[in-house]
mmCIF file of C-alpha atoms in Angstrom:
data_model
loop_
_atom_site.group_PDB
_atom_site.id
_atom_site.type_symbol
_atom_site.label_atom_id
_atom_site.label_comp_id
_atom_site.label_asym_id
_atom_site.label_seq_id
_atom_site.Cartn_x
_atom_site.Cartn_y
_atom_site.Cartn_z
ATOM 1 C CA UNK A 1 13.739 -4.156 7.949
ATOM 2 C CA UNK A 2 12.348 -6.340 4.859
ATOM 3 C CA UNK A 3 10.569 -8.825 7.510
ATOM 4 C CA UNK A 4 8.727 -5.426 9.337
ATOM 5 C CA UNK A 5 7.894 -4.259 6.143
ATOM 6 C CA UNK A 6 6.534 -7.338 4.391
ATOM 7 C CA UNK A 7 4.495 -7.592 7.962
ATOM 8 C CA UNK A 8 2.909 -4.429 7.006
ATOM 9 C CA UNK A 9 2.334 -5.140 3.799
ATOM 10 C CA UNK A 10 0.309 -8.173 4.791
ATOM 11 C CA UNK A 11 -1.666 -6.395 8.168
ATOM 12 C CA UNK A 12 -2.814 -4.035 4.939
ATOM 13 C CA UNK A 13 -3.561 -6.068 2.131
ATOM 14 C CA UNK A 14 -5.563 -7.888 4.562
ATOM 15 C CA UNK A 15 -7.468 -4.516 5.942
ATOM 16 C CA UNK A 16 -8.244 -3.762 3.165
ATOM 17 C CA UNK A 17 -9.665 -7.189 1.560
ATOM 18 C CA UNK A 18 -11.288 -7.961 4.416
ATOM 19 C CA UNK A 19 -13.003 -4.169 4.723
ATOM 20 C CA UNK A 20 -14.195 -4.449 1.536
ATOM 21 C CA UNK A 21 -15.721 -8.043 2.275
ATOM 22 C CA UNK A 22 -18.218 -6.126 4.493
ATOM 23 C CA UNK A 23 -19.013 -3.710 1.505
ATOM 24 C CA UNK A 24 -16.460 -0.859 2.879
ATOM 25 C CA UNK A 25 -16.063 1.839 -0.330
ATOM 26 C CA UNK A 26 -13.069 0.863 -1.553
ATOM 27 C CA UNK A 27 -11.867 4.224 -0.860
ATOM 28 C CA UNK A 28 -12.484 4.221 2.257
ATOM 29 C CA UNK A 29 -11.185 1.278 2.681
ATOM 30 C CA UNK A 30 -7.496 1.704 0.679
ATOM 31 C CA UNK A 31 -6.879 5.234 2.594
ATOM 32 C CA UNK A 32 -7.264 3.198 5.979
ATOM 33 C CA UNK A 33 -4.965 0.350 5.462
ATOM 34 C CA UNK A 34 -2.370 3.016 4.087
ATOM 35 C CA UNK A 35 -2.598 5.548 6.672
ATOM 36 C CA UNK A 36 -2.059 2.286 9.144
ATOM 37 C CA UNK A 37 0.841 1.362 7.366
ATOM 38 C CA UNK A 38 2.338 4.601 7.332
ATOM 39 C CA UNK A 39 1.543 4.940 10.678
ATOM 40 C CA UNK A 40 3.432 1.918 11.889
ATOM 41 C CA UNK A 41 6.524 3.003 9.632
ATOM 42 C CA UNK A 42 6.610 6.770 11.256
ATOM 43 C CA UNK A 43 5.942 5.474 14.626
ATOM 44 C CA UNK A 44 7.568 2.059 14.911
ATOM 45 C CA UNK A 45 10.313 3.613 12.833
ATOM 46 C CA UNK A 46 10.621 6.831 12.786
ATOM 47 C CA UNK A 47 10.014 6.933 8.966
ATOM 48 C CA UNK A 48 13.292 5.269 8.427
ATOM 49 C CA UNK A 49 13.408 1.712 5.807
ATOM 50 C CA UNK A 50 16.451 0.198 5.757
ATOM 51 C CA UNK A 51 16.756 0.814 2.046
ATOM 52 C CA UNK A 52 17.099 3.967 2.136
ATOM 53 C CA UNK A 53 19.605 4.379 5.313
ATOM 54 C CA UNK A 54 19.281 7.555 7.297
ATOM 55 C CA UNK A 55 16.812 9.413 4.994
ATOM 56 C CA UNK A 56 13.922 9.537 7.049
ATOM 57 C CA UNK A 57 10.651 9.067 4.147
ATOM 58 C CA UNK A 58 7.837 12.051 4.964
ATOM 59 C CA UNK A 59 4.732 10.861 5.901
ATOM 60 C CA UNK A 60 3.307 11.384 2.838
ATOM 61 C CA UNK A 61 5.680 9.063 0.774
ATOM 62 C CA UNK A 62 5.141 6.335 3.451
ATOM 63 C CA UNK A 63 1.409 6.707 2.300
ATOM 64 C CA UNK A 64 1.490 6.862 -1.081
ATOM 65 C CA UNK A 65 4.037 3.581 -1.202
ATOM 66 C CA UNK A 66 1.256 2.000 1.066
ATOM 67 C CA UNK A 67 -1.107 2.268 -1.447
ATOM 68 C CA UNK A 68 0.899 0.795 -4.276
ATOM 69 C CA UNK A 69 2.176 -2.203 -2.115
ATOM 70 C CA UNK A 70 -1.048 -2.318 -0.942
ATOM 71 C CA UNK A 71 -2.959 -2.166 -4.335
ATOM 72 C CA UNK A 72 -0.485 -4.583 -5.636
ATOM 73 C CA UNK A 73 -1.368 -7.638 -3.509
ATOM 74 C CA UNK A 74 -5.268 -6.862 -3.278
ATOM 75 C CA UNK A 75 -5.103 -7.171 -6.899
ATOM 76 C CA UNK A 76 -3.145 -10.877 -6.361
ATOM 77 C CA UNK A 77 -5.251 -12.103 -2.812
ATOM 78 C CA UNK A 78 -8.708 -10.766 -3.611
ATOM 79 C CA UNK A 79 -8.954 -9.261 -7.330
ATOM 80 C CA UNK A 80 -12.757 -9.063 -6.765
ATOM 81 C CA UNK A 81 -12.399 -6.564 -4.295
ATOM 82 C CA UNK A 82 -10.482 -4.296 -6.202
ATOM 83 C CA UNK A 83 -12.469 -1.964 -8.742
ATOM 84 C CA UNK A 84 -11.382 -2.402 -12.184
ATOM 85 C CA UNK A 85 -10.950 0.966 -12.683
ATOM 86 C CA UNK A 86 -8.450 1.223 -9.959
ATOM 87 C CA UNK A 87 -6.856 -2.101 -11.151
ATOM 88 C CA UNK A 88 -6.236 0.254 -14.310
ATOM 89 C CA UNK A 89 -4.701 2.651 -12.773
ATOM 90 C CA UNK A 90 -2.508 0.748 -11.024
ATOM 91 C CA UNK A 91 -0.713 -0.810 -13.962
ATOM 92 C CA UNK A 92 -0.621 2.447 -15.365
ATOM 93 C CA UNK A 93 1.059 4.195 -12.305
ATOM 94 C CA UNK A 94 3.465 1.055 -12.030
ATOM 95 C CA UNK A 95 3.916 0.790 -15.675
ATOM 96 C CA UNK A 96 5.008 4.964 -15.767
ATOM 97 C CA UNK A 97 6.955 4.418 -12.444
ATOM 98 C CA UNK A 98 9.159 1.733 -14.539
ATOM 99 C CA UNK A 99 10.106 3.925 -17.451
ATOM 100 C CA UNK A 100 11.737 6.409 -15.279
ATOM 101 C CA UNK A 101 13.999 3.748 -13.505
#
C-alpha cells in the first residue's frame, strides 16, 4: 500500500542519513538501505505494490526504485550527506526518467 511504502521510504532515508553520520561510504551506505527496502517489499509483499496490481516487480527493480526514493529524500533530510556528485546524477537520472513519460 502507499502507507507501507512511504514507511519504507522513511526506515531508508533514515539508514542511510544516519549511516553516513558515522562516516559510512556513501556507497556502502545507499546499497544497504536499498537492499532493506527491497527486502521488505519481496518479503512483506511478495514484490507486489499496489500500483502496479498483480505484476509482481523483480528484485532488482525493487532495488533500483529504492535508490531513487531513497536518494530523493537524503538529498531533502540531510543534503550534506549526500555527495555532490551523486546529487548530480540524480537529477540527471530523474530528469531522463521524465522525458520518456
Amino acid at each position: 500500500s502507499d502507507e507501507d511504502i512511504f514507511l519504507y521510504r522513511q526506515i531508508g532515508i533514515s539508514y542511510l542519513c544516519m549511516a553516513r553520520q558515522i562516516d559510512v561510504e556513501f556507497p556502502k551506505a545507499i546499497s544497504l538501505a536499498a537492499k532493506n527496502y527491497a527486502l521488505l517489499i519481496s518479503s512483506r509483499h511478495g514484490g507486489l505494490i499496489k500500483e502496479l496490481g498483480k505484476e509482481k516487480l523483480p528484485d532488482k527493480n525493487i532495488y533500483n526504485g529504492a535508490i531513487l526514493q531513497i536518494l530523493d529524500g537524503a538529498i531533502k533530510n540531510c543534503p550534506e550527506m549526500v555527495p555532490e556528485e551523486d546529487k548530480k546524477k540524480f537529477l540527471k537520472t530523474v530528469e531522463q526518467l521524465n522525458q520518456k513519460q
